[in-house]
Short mmCIF file of C-alpha atoms (C1' of nucleotides) in Angstrom, two decimals:
data_model
loop_
_atom_site.label_atom_id
_atom_site.label_comp_id
_atom_site.label_asym_id
_atom_site.label_seq_id
_atom_site.Cartn_x
_atom_site.Cartn_y
_atom_site.Cartn_z
CA UNK A 1 49.34 -25.13 69.17
CA UNK A 2 51.01 -22.03 67.86
CA UNK A 3 50.11 -18.40 68.21
CA UNK A 4 49.41 -17.82 64.55
CA UNK A 5 46.91 -20.61 64.54
CA UNK A 6 45.15 -19.20 67.56
CA UNK A 7 45.09 -15.75 66.03
CA UNK A 8 43.43 -17.22 62.98
CA UNK A 9 40.86 -18.89 65.21
CA UNK A 10 40.13 -15.62 66.96
CA UNK A 11 39.57 -13.95 63.65
CA UNK A 12 36.95 -16.49 62.73
CA UNK A 13 33.51 -15.09 63.10
CA UNK A 14 34.70 -11.52 63.38
CA UNK A 15 35.52 -11.39 59.71
CA UNK A 16 31.86 -11.64 58.81
CA UNK A 17 31.15 -8.84 61.22
CA UNK A 18 33.89 -6.59 59.85
CA UNK A 19 33.05 -7.18 56.22
CA UNK A 20 29.37 -6.50 56.74
CA UNK A 21 30.23 -3.40 58.69
CA UNK A 22 32.58 -2.08 56.04
CA UNK A 23 30.04 -2.74 53.30
CA UNK A 24 27.37 -1.08 55.36
CA UNK A 25 29.27 2.17 55.02
CA UNK A 26 29.74 1.93 51.32
CA UNK A 27 29.78 -0.43 48.36
CA UNK A 28 33.07 -2.15 47.67
CA UNK A 29 34.64 -5.03 45.83
CA UNK A 30 36.98 -7.64 47.18
CA UNK A 31 40.24 -5.74 46.77
CA UNK A 32 38.78 -2.68 48.49
CA UNK A 33 37.87 -4.85 51.44
CA UNK A 34 41.22 -6.56 51.64
CA UNK A 35 42.83 -3.14 51.65
CA UNK A 36 40.49 -1.77 54.31
CA UNK A 37 41.00 -4.80 56.53
CA UNK A 38 44.74 -4.48 56.15
CA UNK A 39 44.57 -0.90 57.37
CA UNK A 40 42.76 -2.12 60.46
CA UNK A 41 45.51 -4.69 61.03
CA UNK A 42 43.15 -7.52 60.13
CA UNK A 43 44.92 -9.37 57.39
CA UNK A 44 42.70 -11.23 54.98
CA UNK A 45 43.61 -12.93 51.77
CA UNK A 46 41.75 -13.68 48.58
CA UNK A 47 41.12 -17.29 49.42
CA UNK A 48 39.24 -16.13 52.49
CA UNK A 49 37.32 -13.16 51.26
CA UNK A 50 35.84 -14.48 48.04
CA UNK A 51 34.18 -17.52 49.59
CA UNK A 52 33.01 -15.34 52.47
CA UNK A 53 31.39 -12.82 50.15
CA UNK A 54 29.75 -15.63 48.24
CA UNK A 55 28.40 -17.15 51.45
CA UNK A 56 27.00 -13.83 52.61
CA UNK A 57 25.43 -13.26 49.22
CA UNK A 58 23.89 -16.72 49.14
CA UNK A 59 22.38 -16.06 52.55
CA UNK A 60 20.79 -12.87 51.31
CA UNK A 61 22.89 -10.55 53.46
CA UNK A 62 24.70 -9.05 50.50
CA UNK A 63 23.85 -8.22 46.92
CA UNK A 64 26.16 -7.18 44.14
CA UNK A 65 26.35 -5.59 40.74
CA UNK A 66 28.99 -5.88 38.08
CA UNK A 67 30.95 -2.81 37.20
CA UNK A 68 33.39 -2.48 34.34
CA UNK A 69 36.93 -1.59 35.33
CA UNK A 70 39.11 0.80 33.38
CA UNK A 71 41.89 -1.77 33.34
CA UNK A 72 41.34 -5.41 34.02
CA UNK A 73 38.26 -7.56 34.34
CA UNK A 74 34.93 -6.29 35.67
CA UNK A 75 34.41 -6.06 39.42
CA UNK A 76 31.71 -7.34 41.70
CA UNK A 77 30.58 -4.45 43.86
CA UNK A 78 28.82 -5.65 46.99
CA UNK A 79 26.40 -3.88 49.23
CA UNK A 80 24.44 -4.88 52.31
CA UNK A 81 20.78 -5.84 51.90
CA UNK A 82 18.09 -4.87 54.43
CA UNK A 83 18.33 -8.39 55.83
CA UNK A 84 22.07 -7.91 56.08
CA UNK A 85 21.62 -4.68 58.02
CA UNK A 86 19.43 -6.47 60.47
CA UNK A 87 21.95 -9.25 60.87
CA UNK A 88 24.74 -6.72 61.26
CA UNK A 89 22.88 -5.09 64.11
CA UNK A 90 22.72 -8.44 65.88
CA UNK A 91 26.38 -9.04 65.24
CA UNK A 92 27.21 -5.74 66.90
CA UNK A 93 25.39 -6.86 70.02
CA UNK A 94 27.04 -10.26 69.87
CA UNK A 95 30.46 -8.73 69.58
CA UNK A 96 29.90 -6.29 72.43
CA UNK A 97 28.64 -9.09 74.62
CA UNK A 98 31.61 -11.24 73.76
CA UNK A 99 34.09 -8.48 74.58
CA UNK A 100 32.39 -7.94 77.90
CA UNK A 101 32.25 -11.66 78.66
CA UNK A 102 35.90 -12.19 77.84
CA UNK A 103 36.76 -9.20 79.97
CA UNK A 104 34.95 -10.77 82.88
CA UNK A 105 36.54 -14.16 82.41
CA UNK A 106 40.07 -12.90 81.96
CA UNK A 107 40.43 -10.06 84.42
CA UNK A 108 41.75 -11.16 87.80
CA UNK B 1 23.95 -18.55 58.24
CA UNK B 2 22.31 -18.08 61.57
CA UNK B 3 23.27 -16.00 64.54
CA UNK B 4 23.95 -18.92 66.84
CA UNK B 5 26.40 -20.31 64.39
CA UNK B 6 28.22 -17.02 64.11
CA UNK B 7 28.35 -16.68 67.87
CA UNK B 8 29.99 -20.08 68.04
CA UNK B 9 32.50 -18.94 65.45
CA UNK B 10 33.31 -15.83 67.44
CA UNK B 11 33.93 -17.94 70.51
CA UNK B 12 36.51 -19.98 68.66
CA UNK B 13 39.98 -19.11 69.77
CA UNK B 14 38.61 -17.04 72.61
CA UNK B 15 37.86 -20.12 74.65
CA UNK B 16 41.51 -21.06 74.85
CA UNK B 17 42.28 -17.59 76.11
CA UNK B 18 39.55 -17.65 78.76
CA UNK B 19 40.35 -21.12 80.02
CA UNK B 20 44.04 -20.37 80.34
CA UNK B 21 43.24 -17.15 82.08
CA UNK B 22 40.89 -18.77 84.56
CA UNK B 23 43.40 -21.50 85.31
CA UNK B 24 46.11 -18.93 85.72
CA UNK B 25 44.24 -17.61 88.73
CA UNK B 26 43.74 -20.94 90.33
CA UNK B 27 43.63 -24.68 89.74
CA UNK B 28 40.32 -26.07 88.60
CA UNK B 29 38.70 -29.07 87.01
CA UNK B 30 36.33 -29.16 84.08
CA UNK B 31 33.09 -28.53 85.96
CA UNK B 32 34.60 -25.55 87.77
CA UNK B 33 35.52 -24.05 84.44
CA UNK B 34 32.15 -24.68 82.87
CA UNK B 35 30.59 -22.97 85.86
CA UNK B 36 32.97 -20.01 85.74
CA UNK B 37 32.43 -19.55 82.03
CA UNK B 38 28.70 -19.68 82.51
CA UNK B 39 28.92 -16.85 85.02
CA UNK B 40 30.72 -14.78 82.43
CA UNK B 41 27.97 -15.55 79.93
CA UNK B 42 30.28 -17.72 77.88
CA UNK B 43 28.48 -21.00 77.63
CA UNK B 44 30.65 -24.04 77.17
CA UNK B 45 29.68 -27.67 77.24
CA UNK B 46 31.50 -30.85 78.13
CA UNK B 47 32.11 -31.88 74.56
CA UNK B 48 33.99 -28.64 74.05
CA UNK B 49 35.96 -28.30 77.24
CA UNK B 50 37.39 -31.77 77.64
CA UNK B 51 39.01 -31.94 74.23
CA UNK B 52 40.24 -28.38 74.71
CA UNK B 53 41.87 -29.19 78.04
CA UNK B 54 43.48 -32.25 76.52
CA UNK B 55 44.82 -30.20 73.63
CA UNK B 56 46.29 -27.60 75.94
CA UNK B 57 47.84 -30.29 78.09
CA UNK B 58 49.35 -32.08 75.09
CA UNK B 59 50.88 -28.81 74.01
CA UNK B 60 52.51 -28.33 77.40
CA UNK B 61 50.46 -25.28 78.37
CA UNK B 62 48.64 -27.11 81.14
CA UNK B 63 49.47 -29.83 83.63
CA UNK B 64 47.12 -31.72 85.88
CA UNK B 65 46.93 -33.89 88.95
CA UNK B 66 44.25 -36.33 90.04
CA UNK B 67 42.32 -35.54 93.16
CA UNK B 68 39.86 -37.80 94.90
CA UNK B 69 36.36 -36.46 95.21
CA UNK B 70 34.19 -36.93 98.30
CA UNK B 71 31.39 -38.20 96.11
CA UNK B 72 31.88 -39.41 92.59
CA UNK B 73 34.91 -40.26 90.49
CA UNK B 74 38.29 -38.53 90.91
CA UNK B 75 38.85 -35.18 89.26
CA UNK B 76 41.55 -33.86 87.00
CA UNK B 77 42.74 -30.56 88.42
CA UNK B 78 44.52 -28.46 85.84
CA UNK B 79 46.98 -25.65 86.25
CA UNK B 80 48.97 -23.49 83.89
CA UNK B 81 52.60 -24.36 83.21
CA UNK B 82 55.32 -21.71 82.83
CA UNK B 83 55.05 -22.23 79.08
CA UNK B 84 51.32 -21.73 79.39
CA UNK B 85 51.82 -18.45 81.24
CA UNK B 86 54.01 -17.23 78.45
CA UNK B 87 51.46 -18.22 75.87
CA UNK B 88 48.71 -16.59 77.89
CA UNK B 89 50.60 -13.34 77.90
CA UNK B 90 50.74 -13.46 74.12
CA UNK B 91 47.06 -14.27 73.93
CA UNK B 92 46.31 -11.19 76.00
CA UNK B 93 48.12 -9.05 73.48
CA UNK B 94 46.45 -10.83 70.60
CA UNK B 95 43.03 -10.29 72.10
CA UNK B 96 43.64 -6.62 72.81
CA UNK B 97 44.88 -6.11 69.28
CA UNK B 98 41.86 -7.89 67.87
CA UNK B 99 39.43 -5.78 69.87
CA UNK B 100 41.15 -2.65 68.68
CA UNK B 101 41.26 -3.84 65.08
CA UNK B 102 37.60 -4.77 65.05
CA UNK B 103 36.79 -1.43 66.61
CA UNK B 104 38.58 0.33 63.78
CA UNK B 105 36.97 -1.75 61.08
CA UNK B 106 33.44 -1.48 62.40
CA UNK B 107 33.12 2.06 63.66
CA UNK B 108 31.89 4.52 61.06
"C1'" DT C 1 51.61 -12.27 20.13
"C1'" DT C 2 53.39 -12.51 24.49
"C1'" DT C 3 53.67 -10.83 29.19
"C1'" DA C 4 52.09 -8.76 33.42
"C1'" DG C 5 48.57 -7.33 36.36
"C1'" DT C 6 43.90 -7.57 38.14
"C1'" DA C 7 39.56 -9.98 39.44
"C1'" DC C 8 37.11 -13.78 40.29
"C1'" DT C 9 36.35 -19.15 40.81
"C1'" DA C 10 37.09 -23.87 42.34
"C1'" DT C 11 39.19 -27.54 45.08
"C1'" DG C 12 41.11 -29.47 49.06
"C1'" DC C 13 42.90 -29.31 53.80
"C1'" DA C 14 43.18 -28.39 58.74
"C1'" DA C 15 41.38 -26.70 63.03
"C1'" DT C 16 37.78 -26.86 66.31
"C1'" DA C 17 33.08 -26.20 68.68
"C1'" DC C 18 29.57 -29.19 69.53
"C1'" DA C 19 26.47 -33.29 69.80
"C1'" DA C 20 25.92 -37.78 71.25
"C1'" DA C 21 27.03 -42.07 73.02
"C1'" DG C 22 29.91 -44.56 76.09
"C1'" DT C 23 32.83 -45.81 80.31
"C1'" DA C 24 33.83 -45.58 85.11
"C1'" DC C 25 33.38 -44.29 89.89
"C1'" DC C 26 30.70 -43.25 94.17
"C1'" DA C 27 26.68 -42.94 97.26
"C1'" DT C 28 22.03 -43.96 98.37
"C1'" DG C 29 17.75 -46.75 98.59
"C1'" DT C 30 15.55 -51.13 98.54
"C1'" DA D 1 23.88 -57.37 97.42
"C1'" DC D 2 21.93 -54.99 93.68
"C1'" DA D 3 19.80 -51.29 91.14
"C1'" DT D 4 19.57 -46.33 90.43
"C1'" DG D 5 21.16 -41.71 89.88
"C1'" DG D 6 24.62 -38.30 89.76
"C1'" DT D 7 29.31 -36.90 88.66
"C1'" DA D 8 33.58 -37.00 85.81
"C1'" DC D 9 35.89 -38.08 82.01
"C1'" DT D 10 36.49 -40.25 77.06
"C1'" DT D 11 35.54 -41.15 72.32
"C1'" DT D 12 33.60 -40.57 67.80
"C1'" DG D 13 31.57 -38.08 64.24
"C1'" DT D 14 29.87 -33.75 61.95
"C1'" DA D 15 29.68 -29.02 60.26
"C1'" DT D 16 31.77 -24.72 59.65
"C1'" DT D 17 35.27 -21.90 57.91
"C1'" DG D 18 39.94 -19.65 57.16
"C1'" DC D 19 43.48 -20.47 54.12
"C1'" DA D 20 46.57 -22.34 50.46
"C1'" DT D 21 46.72 -23.39 45.80
"C1'" DA D 22 45.71 -23.70 41.14
"C1'" DG D 23 42.96 -22.16 37.47
"C1'" DT D 24 40.10 -19.01 34.34
"C1'" DA D 25 39.27 -14.63 32.13
"C1'" DC D 26 39.83 -9.96 30.97
"C1'" DT D 27 42.79 -5.67 29.90
"C1'" DA D 28 46.85 -3.16 28.63
"C1'" DA D 29 51.56 -2.62 27.47
"C1'" DA D 30 55.81 -4.48 25.33
#
DNA sequence: TTTAGTACTATGCAATACAAAGTACCATGT
DNA sequence: ACATGGTACTTTGTATTGCATAGTACTAAA
């Protein structure tokens, strides 16, 4: 039981929420997202984000298009589907409820 | 990918925090905790809480004593150890940071 | 042609919430 | 005395998912 492990556990489930939310604002590819998450102090690495994006795509919450890059291989630009927007809305509620519930449980 | 599943994911890591926090206020046994969590709208079931309590105890964050019950088998009353209090303090920071980080990442 | 950097893919592991089945103890009813 | 029901705890197995790691493929510069 170490703190880093627990932090990682806490991040679970909120990553989905954050990624969907970021993509809801504008299209992006993996590196954009990693950068954006980093700026919010939510560190994510490649091994996490690529499988996550694939999962969300397979579930119909995201779609993507290929775009050529000026230097380097082409990029997968993701955006949120209508179904994804709907799911995102539910995630917002879920998150708010969780924050409130934890507040209740942990305030003396 | 369904909402219930994601909710469960979001709860991960938070449960530890809530349980430690509840026990920091006063000693309790499993059913007390399940009840308290329920009142905070954080549903937990036996299969989750018993292994969690055992984990926390094995890591030295909790200790327990047996107490006879008026009706039914004896109960394990848990309380937070000094090490647990220290860990709890860190979890508080971690949680606050996470809430802030998610807020940044998900607000337009 | 080789090297470095970027982007994506694939495989395997560890942590943990939960379900489900099981064990043990006590009190009550017959 | 015995069966029944409720409470408390234990054990086992499963599914999900973040992460590490290694690998593939493309571009550009040396």
